[in-house]
Amino acid sequence: MAIALALPSATSGMFGLSGYAWAQSEETAVRAPREKPSPEELVSEPEAPVENLLDRPPEPLFSDALLPYAPATQGANGFPAGASEGVLYLMARLTRDTEPLTNGLVWRIYSETTNSDGKLELVAKSEGGNGEFRLDPGVYLIHTGYGYATAVNRIVMGRKVESKMVILNAGGVKLNAALDQETPLKANVKFDVYGMEFNERGERRLIVGDIPPETIVRLNADTYHIVSRYGETNSVVRADVQVLPGKLTEAMLYHDAAEITLKLVNEGGGEAIANTSWSVLSPGGDVVVEATGAFPSFVLATGDYEVIARNNGRLFRDTFEVKNGDDREVEVLASSRSDKAAPAKVN
C-alpha cells in the first residue's frame, strides 16, 4: 500500500508515503551539513514566516457583507416599502481570502422551531450562487451547502434588509489510484470518504461513498479517512488525507493487486468446463471470494491463494500466486481418474 499527495494550490512540492515510511522529494533531499557559524558573524534578520493556514484564528463564519443590493423601493426607515417581510441576501466564500462563490451552492432556510413531527420546518430553498429570500420576522437557521462542505448559522429577521457573508472554511480533494507510477487505474476503482471519529460501535461516519477516480469532492477543512477499493474483493487501501481551506488536495493511492481469471480445463489450453463453482481461500483458510461459472474473474491483492473448483460432484484444489499488475488466467487441470488436483497452470 502506498499513497502520494500533491497540493497544487497550496505548494509546488509533492510528498509521498510508501507503507509507513516517508519518501523524500527533490525539495527535501539530504544535503551536506552546513559549516559551524563564526561567533563574530552578524546575525541577519529572519525572513517573514510563512503563514500556516491551520494556525490562523477562527474564520468569521457569518458576518455582515457590504453588497451592492437594495430592494426596489424602500420606506423612510430603510424597510421594504409596503412589505411586512424582511429581505435576506446571502453570499458565500471558501475562505476569507477567496472570491465569492457563483455556483454550486445550496441554501436552505429553516424555522428554528420544530413542527409536530419534531423536525425543523424548511421555509425556503435556493440553488446556484447568491441566495435571496423574503422572510417573515422571526428566528431562522441558514444551512449552506457546497458539495459536502456545509455551514449552519442563525439569524433573527425583522422587516428590513439583511446582507450576510458565509465563510465555509472549505477545500476539496481529488482522488486517484494506480498500481505503480506507470499504471493508473481508471476502471473498477471506487473511493469512500469517512470522518476521523468513531461511534459507539467503533465505526467511522461515511461522508460520501462510491466516488469514481478524478472526482473533486468539496469538503470542510479537516482530516478525512479515505478508502480505495480496486475490484470487489480484498484489494483495499486506506489513507488519512488533510483538506486545507481554499485548496485542492490531490491524493494518489497505490494498490498491489492483479486481475485473475479462473478456468477448469481437462488439459492445458483446453476449453473451460462450464457449471463450475469456485472458492478462493487465503493461506489461513479464510474465504476471499466465491463464484460460479466457466470464467470467473476477480481483482485480488498480491499474495498466495488456494483455489477450490467443484464440478459434477468432484472437487479440485490448487494454489497460485498473484503479483502486482500481472493480470492472467489460472488454469486448474481436472483429472479423469482422481479428484486429486494437478498443479495450477498460469497463463
mmCIF file of C-alpha atoms in Angstrom:
data_model
loop_
_atom_site.group_PDB
_atom_site.id
_atom_site.type_symbol
_atom_site.label_atom_id
_atom_site.label_comp_id
_atom_site.label_asym_id
_atom_site.label_seq_id
_atom_site.Cartn_x
_atom_site.Cartn_y
_atom_site.Cartn_z
ATOM 1 C CA MET A 1 0.000 0.000 0.000
ATOM 2 C CA ALA A 2 1.240 3.493 -0.784
ATOM 3 C CA ILE A 3 -0.152 6.968 -1.086
ATOM 4 C CA ALA A 4 1.149 10.093 -2.773
ATOM 5 C CA LEU A 5 -0.318 13.520 -2.170
ATOM 6 C CA ALA A 6 0.029 16.806 -4.042
ATOM 7 C CA LEU A 7 -1.211 20.248 -3.040
ATOM 8 C CA PRO A 8 -1.039 22.214 -6.296
ATOM 9 C CA SER A 9 -2.893 25.195 -4.912
ATOM 10 C CA ALA A 10 -1.023 25.307 -1.629
ATOM 11 C CA THR A 11 2.511 24.278 -2.504
ATOM 12 C CA SER A 12 4.574 23.406 -5.547
ATOM 13 C CA GLY A 13 6.174 20.447 -3.773
ATOM 14 C CA MET A 14 4.994 16.869 -3.693
ATOM 15 C CA PHE A 15 5.289 14.241 -0.981
ATOM 16 C CA GLY A 16 4.649 10.536 -0.890
ATOM 17 C CA LEU A 17 4.064 7.711 1.579
ATOM 18 C CA SER A 18 5.077 4.123 0.894
ATOM 19 C CA GLY A 19 3.990 1.648 3.557
ATOM 20 C CA TYR A 20 4.614 3.750 6.647
ATOM 21 C CA ALA A 21 7.888 5.403 5.573
ATOM 22 C CA TRP A 22 8.004 8.949 4.239
ATOM 23 C CA ALA A 23 9.837 9.261 0.925
ATOM 24 C CA GLN A 24 11.965 12.340 0.324
ATOM 25 C CA SER A 25 11.184 14.560 -2.634
ATOM 26 C CA GLU A 26 13.669 16.656 -4.590
ATOM 27 C CA GLU A 27 12.934 19.570 -2.298
ATOM 28 C CA THR A 28 13.780 17.535 0.812
ATOM 29 C CA ALA A 29 16.806 15.633 -0.498
ATOM 30 C CA VAL A 30 19.615 15.098 2.034
ATOM 31 C CA ARG A 31 22.287 17.817 1.841
ATOM 32 C CA ALA A 32 25.740 18.141 3.372
ATOM 33 C CA PRO A 33 25.689 19.794 6.829
ATOM 34 C CA ARG A 34 26.415 23.500 6.942
ATOM 35 C CA GLU A 35 29.659 24.724 8.447
ATOM 36 C CA LYS A 36 29.609 25.857 12.047
ATOM 37 C CA PRO A 37 28.895 29.633 12.117
ATOM 38 C CA SER A 38 31.540 32.020 13.438
ATOM 39 C CA PRO A 39 30.745 33.793 16.759
ATOM 40 C CA GLU A 40 31.685 37.119 15.119
ATOM 41 C CA GLU A 41 29.327 36.609 12.204
ATOM 42 C CA LEU A 42 26.473 39.094 12.064
ATOM 43 C CA VAL A 43 23.063 37.572 12.594
ATOM 44 C CA SER A 44 20.717 38.506 9.769
ATOM 45 C CA GLU A 45 17.105 39.311 10.433
ATOM 46 C CA PRO A 46 14.870 36.274 9.844
ATOM 47 C CA GLU A 47 12.577 36.354 6.868
ATOM 48 C CA ALA A 48 8.879 36.857 7.461
ATOM 49 C CA PRO A 49 7.443 33.457 8.441
ATOM 50 C CA VAL A 50 5.165 31.686 6.022
ATOM 51 C CA GLU A 51 1.586 31.771 7.262
ATOM 52 C CA ASN A 52 0.249 28.365 8.216
ATOM 53 C CA LEU A 53 -3.400 28.154 7.217
ATOM 54 C CA LEU A 54 -4.141 25.905 10.177
ATOM 55 C CA ASP A 55 -2.638 28.416 12.656
ATOM 56 C CA ARG A 56 -4.953 31.228 11.631
ATOM 57 C CA PRO A 57 -7.512 32.495 14.096
ATOM 58 C CA PRO A 58 -11.040 31.164 13.570
ATOM 59 C CA GLU A 59 -12.727 32.469 10.453
ATOM 60 C CA PRO A 60 -15.730 34.774 10.823
ATOM 61 C CA LEU A 61 -18.292 32.260 9.608
ATOM 62 C CA PHE A 62 -21.195 34.638 9.411
ATOM 63 C CA SER A 63 -20.772 38.377 9.051
ATOM 64 C CA ASP A 64 -22.358 41.434 7.531
ATOM 65 C CA ALA A 65 -21.499 41.857 3.888
ATOM 66 C CA LEU A 66 -21.172 45.126 2.009
ATOM 67 C CA LEU A 67 -23.144 44.168 -1.047
ATOM 68 C CA PRO A 68 -24.461 46.267 -3.932
ATOM 69 C CA TYR A 69 -28.016 45.260 -3.123
ATOM 70 C CA ALA A 70 -31.163 47.076 -2.128
ATOM 71 C CA PRO A 71 -34.860 46.352 -2.561
ATOM 72 C CA ALA A 72 -36.642 48.005 -5.441
ATOM 73 C CA THR A 73 -38.380 50.532 -3.162
ATOM 74 C CA GLN A 74 -37.668 51.480 0.432
ATOM 75 C CA GLY A 75 -39.547 53.294 3.137
ATOM 76 C CA ALA A 76 -38.143 56.228 5.061
ATOM 77 C CA ASN A 77 -36.615 53.916 7.673
ATOM 78 C CA GLY A 78 -34.937 51.615 5.159
ATOM 79 C CA PHE A 79 -37.680 48.951 5.351
ATOM 80 C CA PRO A 80 -39.051 47.477 2.120
ATOM 81 C CA ALA A 81 -41.925 49.791 1.284
ATOM 82 C CA GLY A 82 -45.356 48.261 1.780
ATOM 83 C CA ALA A 83 -43.986 44.894 2.936
ATOM 84 C CA SER A 84 -44.389 43.030 6.204
ATOM 85 C CA GLU A 85 -41.425 40.762 5.390
ATOM 86 C CA GLY A 86 -37.690 41.155 5.704
ATOM 87 C CA VAL A 87 -35.242 40.563 2.866
ATOM 88 C CA LEU A 88 -32.228 38.273 3.354
ATOM 89 C CA TYR A 89 -29.406 38.365 0.818
ATOM 90 C CA LEU A 90 -26.680 35.703 1.175
ATOM 91 C CA MET A 91 -23.249 35.100 -0.335
ATOM 92 C CA ALA A 92 -20.527 32.547 0.473
ATOM 93 C CA ARG A 93 -16.748 32.173 0.218
ATOM 94 C CA LEU A 94 -14.464 29.197 0.751
ATOM 95 C CA THR A 95 -12.204 31.328 2.971
ATOM 96 C CA ARG A 96 -11.879 34.984 3.856
ATOM 97 C CA ASP A 97 -9.253 35.360 1.072
ATOM 98 C CA THR A 98 -11.200 33.802 -1.814
ATOM 99 C CA GLU A 99 -13.717 35.302 -4.198
ATOM 100 C CA PRO A 100 -17.438 34.768 -3.539
ATOM 101 C CA LEU A 101 -18.769 31.536 -4.996
ATOM 102 C CA THR A 102 -21.005 31.997 -8.026
ATOM 103 C CA ASN A 103 -22.389 28.467 -8.478
ATOM 104 C CA GLY A 104 -22.720 25.099 -6.775
ATOM 105 C CA LEU A 105 -24.260 26.497 -3.583
ATOM 106 C CA VAL A 106 -27.424 25.164 -1.962
ATOM 107 C CA TRP A 107 -29.183 27.454 0.526
ATOM 108 C CA ARG A 108 -31.828 26.123 2.906
ATOM 109 C CA ILE A 109 -33.704 28.285 5.385
ATOM 110 C CA TYR A 110 -35.289 26.509 8.363
ATOM 111 C CA SER A 111 -37.583 27.801 11.060
ATOM 112 C CA GLU A 112 -35.872 27.472 14.444
ATOM 113 C CA THR A 113 -38.987 25.951 15.971
ATOM 114 C CA THR A 114 -39.855 22.330 15.233
ATOM 115 C CA ASN A 115 -43.100 21.076 13.690
ATOM 116 C CA SER A 116 -45.451 18.398 15.067
ATOM 117 C CA ASP A 117 -43.008 15.687 13.962
ATOM 118 C CA GLY A 118 -40.199 17.229 15.966
ATOM 119 C CA LYS A 119 -38.325 18.305 12.825
ATOM 120 C CA LEU A 120 -37.216 21.712 11.661
ATOM 121 C CA GLU A 121 -39.529 23.154 9.015
ATOM 122 C CA LEU A 122 -37.918 24.001 5.686
ATOM 123 C CA VAL A 123 -39.083 27.516 4.864
ATOM 124 C CA ALA A 124 -37.195 28.221 1.629
ATOM 125 C CA LYS A 125 -34.501 26.785 -0.636
ATOM 126 C CA SER A 126 -32.289 28.202 -3.364
ATOM 127 C CA GLU A 127 -29.553 26.722 -5.587
ATOM 128 C CA GLY A 128 -26.781 28.276 -7.643
ATOM 129 C CA GLY A 129 -24.859 31.320 -6.436
ATOM 130 C CA ASN A 130 -26.171 34.096 -4.225
ATOM 131 C CA GLY A 131 -29.373 33.485 -2.285
ATOM 132 C CA GLU A 132 -32.205 35.983 -1.856
ATOM 133 C CA PHE A 133 -35.163 35.322 0.451
ATOM 134 C CA ARG A 134 -38.166 37.225 1.747
ATOM 135 C CA LEU A 135 -38.962 36.069 5.266
ATOM 136 C CA ASP A 136 -41.477 36.902 7.971
ATOM 137 C CA PRO A 137 -39.957 38.372 11.131
ATOM 138 C CA GLY A 138 -38.608 35.566 13.327
ATOM 139 C CA VAL A 139 -35.599 33.351 14.040
ATOM 140 C CA TYR A 140 -34.178 31.137 11.301
ATOM 141 C CA LEU A 141 -31.343 28.679 10.710
ATOM 142 C CA ILE A 142 -29.381 29.085 7.462
ATOM 143 C CA HIS A 143 -27.887 25.877 6.079
ATOM 144 C CA THR A 144 -25.259 26.483 3.387
ATOM 145 C CA GLY A 145 -24.091 23.531 1.304
ATOM 146 C CA TYR A 146 -21.260 23.401 -1.216
ATOM 147 C CA GLY A 147 -20.765 19.792 -2.221
ATOM 148 C CA TYR A 148 -20.186 18.033 1.099
ATOM 149 C CA ALA A 149 -18.951 21.220 2.786
ATOM 150 C CA THR A 150 -21.633 22.769 4.996
ATOM 151 C CA ALA A 151 -22.181 25.593 7.453
ATOM 152 C CA VAL A 152 -25.152 26.402 9.694
ATOM 153 C CA ASN A 153 -25.832 29.892 11.003
ATOM 154 C CA ARG A 154 -28.637 31.541 12.990
ATOM 155 C CA ILE A 155 -30.277 34.849 12.156
ATOM 156 C CA VAL A 156 -33.032 36.980 13.675
ATOM 157 C CA MET A 157 -35.069 38.607 10.920
ATOM 158 C CA GLY A 158 -37.096 41.768 11.173
ATOM 159 C CA ARG A 159 -38.731 43.914 8.498
ATOM 160 C CA LYS A 160 -35.502 45.119 6.948
ATOM 161 C CA VAL A 161 -32.750 44.111 4.519
ATOM 162 C CA GLU A 162 -30.047 41.772 5.865
ATOM 163 C CA SER A 163 -26.910 41.086 3.774
ATOM 164 C CA LYS A 164 -24.700 38.300 5.102
ATOM 165 C CA MET A 165 -21.480 36.587 4.014
ATOM 166 C CA VAL A 166 -20.932 32.917 4.950
ATOM 167 C CA ILE A 167 -17.335 31.664 5.254
ATOM 168 C CA LEU A 168 -17.412 27.918 4.604
ATOM 169 C CA ASN A 169 -13.776 27.242 5.616
ATOM 170 C CA ALA A 170 -13.717 24.504 2.977
ATOM 171 C CA GLY A 171 -11.487 22.957 0.331
ATOM 172 C CA GLY A 172 -11.500 19.940 -1.936
ATOM 173 C CA VAL A 173 -9.835 16.612 -2.632
ATOM 174 C CA LYS A 174 -9.335 14.834 -5.962
ATOM 175 C CA LEU A 175 -8.827 11.069 -5.652
ATOM 176 C CA ASN A 176 -6.993 8.675 -7.961
ATOM 177 C CA ALA A 177 -5.484 5.190 -7.761
ATOM 178 C CA ALA A 178 -2.677 3.319 -9.511
ATOM 179 C CA LEU A 179 -0.711 0.073 -9.462
ATOM 180 C CA ASP A 180 2.573 1.966 -9.861
ATOM 181 C CA GLN A 181 3.849 5.255 -11.282
ATOM 182 C CA GLU A 182 3.280 3.976 -14.833
ATOM 183 C CA THR A 183 -0.113 2.261 -14.390
ATOM 184 C CA PRO A 184 -3.023 4.445 -13.292
ATOM 185 C CA LEU A 185 -6.326 2.745 -12.549
ATOM 186 C CA LYS A 186 -9.325 4.321 -14.263
ATOM 187 C CA ALA A 187 -11.885 1.498 -14.101
ATOM 188 C CA ASN A 188 -13.170 -0.797 -11.377
ATOM 189 C CA VAL A 189 -11.983 1.644 -8.681
ATOM 190 C CA LYS A 190 -14.141 3.422 -6.099
ATOM 191 C CA PHE A 191 -13.374 5.643 -3.118
ATOM 192 C CA ASP A 192 -15.158 6.212 0.187
ATOM 193 C CA VAL A 193 -14.610 9.259 2.398
ATOM 194 C CA TYR A 194 -15.073 8.862 6.160
ATOM 195 C CA GLY A 195 -14.762 11.174 9.125
ATOM 196 C CA MET A 196 -11.987 10.515 11.641
ATOM 197 C CA GLU A 197 -14.147 9.947 14.708
ATOM 198 C CA PHE A 198 -15.532 6.534 15.733
ATOM 199 C CA ASN A 199 -19.063 5.993 17.039
ATOM 200 C CA GLU A 200 -20.076 3.727 19.919
ATOM 201 C CA ARG A 201 -19.935 0.717 17.557
ATOM 202 C CA GLY A 202 -16.360 1.505 16.562
ATOM 203 C CA GLU A 203 -17.381 2.681 13.089
ATOM 204 C CA ARG A 204 -16.451 5.851 11.242
ATOM 205 C CA ARG A 205 -19.133 8.104 9.764
ATOM 206 C CA LEU A 206 -19.409 7.697 5.988
ATOM 207 C CA ILE A 207 -19.498 11.138 4.369
ATOM 208 C CA VAL A 208 -19.643 10.054 0.724
ATOM 209 C CA GLY A 209 -19.128 6.675 -0.964
ATOM 210 C CA ASP A 210 -18.555 5.080 -4.372
ATOM 211 C CA ILE A 211 -16.608 8.026 -5.778
ATOM 212 C CA PRO A 212 -15.011 7.335 -9.188
ATOM 213 C CA PRO A 213 -11.444 8.483 -9.964
ATOM 214 C CA GLU A 214 -10.795 12.103 -10.986
ATOM 215 C CA THR A 215 -13.798 13.343 -8.996
ATOM 216 C CA ILE A 216 -13.339 16.522 -6.940
ATOM 217 C CA VAL A 217 -15.096 16.230 -3.577
ATOM 218 C CA ARG A 218 -15.806 19.500 -1.749
ATOM 219 C CA LEU A 219 -15.336 19.162 1.999
ATOM 220 C CA ASN A 220 -14.955 21.253 5.115
ATOM 221 C CA ALA A 221 -11.296 21.803 6.034
ATOM 222 C CA ASP A 222 -10.356 18.798 8.180
ATOM 223 C CA THR A 223 -8.617 15.411 8.077
ATOM 224 C CA TYR A 224 -10.508 12.529 6.447
ATOM 225 C CA HIS A 225 -10.076 8.758 6.225
ATOM 226 C CA ILE A 226 -10.025 7.657 2.561
ATOM 227 C CA VAL A 227 -10.697 4.064 1.494
ATOM 228 C CA SER A 228 -9.849 2.984 -2.059
ATOM 229 C CA ARG A 229 -11.358 -0.262 -3.381
ATOM 230 C CA TYR A 230 -9.988 -1.881 -6.548
ATOM 231 C CA GLY A 231 -12.411 -4.606 -7.577
ATOM 232 C CA GLU A 232 -14.868 -6.216 -5.197
ATOM 233 C CA THR A 233 -12.648 -8.496 -3.128
ATOM 234 C CA ASN A 234 -9.634 -7.719 -0.944
ATOM 235 C CA SER A 235 -7.633 -5.009 -2.723
ATOM 236 C CA VAL A 236 -8.296 -2.174 -0.276
ATOM 237 C CA VAL A 237 -6.000 0.773 0.506
ATOM 238 C CA ARG A 238 -6.568 3.293 3.309
ATOM 239 C CA ALA A 239 -5.056 6.695 3.992
ATOM 240 C CA ASP A 240 -5.707 9.807 6.069
ATOM 241 C CA VAL A 241 -5.818 12.951 3.929
ATOM 242 C CA GLN A 242 -5.888 16.545 5.131
ATOM 243 C CA VAL A 243 -8.093 19.048 3.288
ATOM 244 C CA LEU A 244 -6.898 22.636 3.630
ATOM 245 C CA PRO A 245 -9.220 25.654 3.419
ATOM 246 C CA GLY A 246 -9.396 27.110 -0.068
ATOM 247 C CA LYS A 247 -7.051 24.464 -1.508
ATOM 248 C CA LEU A 248 -7.409 21.382 -3.726
ATOM 249 C CA THR A 249 -5.599 18.299 -2.405
ATOM 250 C CA GLU A 250 -4.752 15.580 -4.947
ATOM 251 C CA ALA A 251 -4.319 12.089 -3.494
ATOM 252 C CA MET A 252 -2.969 9.043 -5.352
ATOM 253 C CA LEU A 253 -3.431 5.681 -3.595
ATOM 254 C CA TYR A 254 -1.361 2.728 -4.804
ATOM 255 C CA HIS A 255 -2.725 -0.822 -4.925
ATOM 256 C CA ASP A 256 -0.747 -4.067 -5.049
ATOM 257 C CA ALA A 257 -3.116 -6.332 -6.995
ATOM 258 C CA ALA A 258 -3.945 -8.027 -10.296
ATOM 259 C CA GLU A 259 -6.994 -9.375 -12.127
ATOM 260 C CA ILE A 260 -7.163 -13.175 -12.121
ATOM 261 C CA THR A 261 -9.414 -15.331 -14.342
ATOM 262 C CA LEU A 262 -10.007 -18.943 -13.279
ATOM 263 C CA LYS A 263 -10.589 -21.884 -15.663
ATOM 264 C CA LEU A 264 -11.181 -25.580 -15.000
ATOM 265 C CA VAL A 265 -9.822 -27.496 -18.010
ATOM 266 C CA ASN A 266 -9.186 -31.112 -18.976
ATOM 267 C CA GLU A 267 -5.796 -30.196 -20.429
ATOM 268 C CA GLY A 268 -3.576 -27.149 -20.637
ATOM 269 C CA GLY A 269 -5.003 -24.564 -23.027
ATOM 270 C CA GLY A 270 -8.264 -26.503 -23.315
ATOM 271 C CA GLU A 271 -11.834 -25.284 -23.161
ATOM 272 C CA ALA A 272 -13.154 -24.124 -19.800
ATOM 273 C CA ILE A 273 -15.580 -26.540 -18.167
ATOM 274 C CA ALA A 274 -18.968 -24.961 -17.518
ATOM 275 C CA ASN A 275 -21.093 -25.247 -14.373
ATOM 276 C CA THR A 276 -18.081 -24.967 -12.079
ATOM 277 C CA SER A 277 -18.265 -23.463 -8.578
ATOM 278 C CA TRP A 278 -15.198 -21.689 -7.213
ATOM 279 C CA SER A 279 -13.821 -20.718 -3.817
ATOM 280 C CA VAL A 280 -10.615 -18.728 -3.379
ATOM 281 C CA LEU A 281 -9.014 -19.040 0.061
ATOM 282 C CA SER A 282 -6.289 -17.110 1.857
ATOM 283 C CA PRO A 283 -3.253 -19.004 3.231
ATOM 284 C CA GLY A 284 -5.048 -19.089 6.580
ATOM 285 C CA GLY A 285 -8.078 -20.815 5.052
ATOM 286 C CA ASP A 286 -10.435 -17.815 5.036
ATOM 287 C CA VAL A 287 -12.761 -17.490 2.051
ATOM 288 C CA VAL A 288 -11.746 -14.463 -0.021
ATOM 289 C CA VAL A 289 -14.317 -14.786 -2.813
ATOM 290 C CA GLU A 290 -16.742 -17.329 -4.256
ATOM 291 C CA ALA A 291 -18.308 -17.549 -7.713
ATOM 292 C CA THR A 292 -19.937 -19.855 -10.246
ATOM 293 C CA GLY A 293 -19.147 -20.020 -13.939
ATOM 294 C CA ALA A 294 -16.619 -21.063 -16.552
ATOM 295 C CA PHE A 295 -14.518 -17.860 -16.491
ATOM 296 C CA PRO A 296 -14.900 -16.020 -13.153
ATOM 297 C CA SER A 297 -12.605 -13.000 -12.839
ATOM 298 C CA PHE A 298 -11.557 -11.213 -9.647
ATOM 299 C CA VAL A 299 -9.166 -8.484 -8.610
ATOM 300 C CA LEU A 300 -7.018 -9.955 -5.844
ATOM 301 C CA ALA A 301 -4.368 -8.370 -3.661
ATOM 302 C CA THR A 302 -0.853 -9.714 -4.161
ATOM 303 C CA GLY A 303 -0.057 -12.923 -2.286
ATOM 304 C CA ASP A 304 -0.572 -16.672 -2.271
ATOM 305 C CA TYR A 305 -4.000 -18.289 -2.587
ATOM 306 C CA GLU A 306 -5.646 -21.694 -2.661
ATOM 307 C CA VAL A 307 -8.446 -22.316 -5.161
ATOM 308 C CA ILE A 308 -11.148 -24.975 -4.891
ATOM 309 C CA ALA A 309 -13.095 -25.943 -8.024
ATOM 310 C CA ARG A 310 -16.276 -28.029 -7.737
ATOM 311 C CA ASN A 311 -17.742 -29.657 -10.834
ATOM 312 C CA ASN A 312 -20.125 -32.590 -11.279
ATOM 313 C CA GLY A 313 -19.677 -33.723 -7.695
ATOM 314 C CA ARG A 314 -15.886 -33.656 -7.865
ATOM 315 C CA LEU A 315 -13.539 -31.312 -6.064
ATOM 316 C CA PHE A 316 -10.133 -29.986 -7.220
ATOM 317 C CA ARG A 317 -7.642 -27.994 -5.116
ATOM 318 C CA ASP A 318 -4.692 -25.910 -6.330
ATOM 319 C CA THR A 319 -2.562 -22.941 -5.314
ATOM 320 C CA PHE A 320 -1.461 -19.867 -7.234
ATOM 321 C CA GLU A 321 0.353 -16.576 -6.659
ATOM 322 C CA VAL A 322 -0.799 -13.051 -7.509
ATOM 323 C CA LYS A 323 1.854 -10.494 -8.482
ATOM 324 C CA ASN A 324 1.257 -6.760 -8.742
ATOM 325 C CA GLY A 325 -0.119 -5.744 -12.152
ATOM 326 C CA ASP A 326 0.225 -9.265 -13.565
ATOM 327 C CA ASP A 327 -3.290 -9.881 -14.920
ATOM 328 C CA ARG A 328 -3.588 -13.509 -16.059
ATOM 329 C CA GLU A 329 -5.573 -16.719 -16.359
ATOM 330 C CA VAL A 330 -5.087 -19.533 -13.853
ATOM 331 C CA GLU A 331 -5.921 -22.979 -15.257
ATOM 332 C CA VAL A 332 -6.898 -25.799 -12.892
ATOM 333 C CA LEU A 333 -6.464 -29.207 -14.515
ATOM 334 C CA ALA A 334 -9.271 -31.704 -13.949
ATOM 335 C CA SER A 335 -8.156 -35.346 -13.733
ATOM 336 C CA SER A 336 -10.484 -38.024 -15.188
ATOM 337 C CA ARG A 337 -9.112 -40.628 -12.768
ATOM 338 C CA SER A 338 -8.765 -38.908 -9.450
ATOM 339 C CA ASP A 339 -10.131 -35.954 -7.512
ATOM 340 C CA LYS A 340 -6.574 -35.000 -6.631
ATOM 341 C CA ALA A 341 -5.790 -31.778 -8.427
ATOM 342 C CA ALA A 342 -2.789 -31.270 -10.668
ATOM 343 C CA PRO A 343 -0.709 -28.110 -10.134
ATOM 344 C CA ALA A 344 -2.405 -24.979 -11.404
ATOM 345 C CA LYS A 345 -1.157 -23.709 -14.735
ATOM 346 C CA VAL A 346 -0.793 -19.940 -15.057
ATOM 347 C CA ASN A 347 -1.131 -18.346 -18.493
#
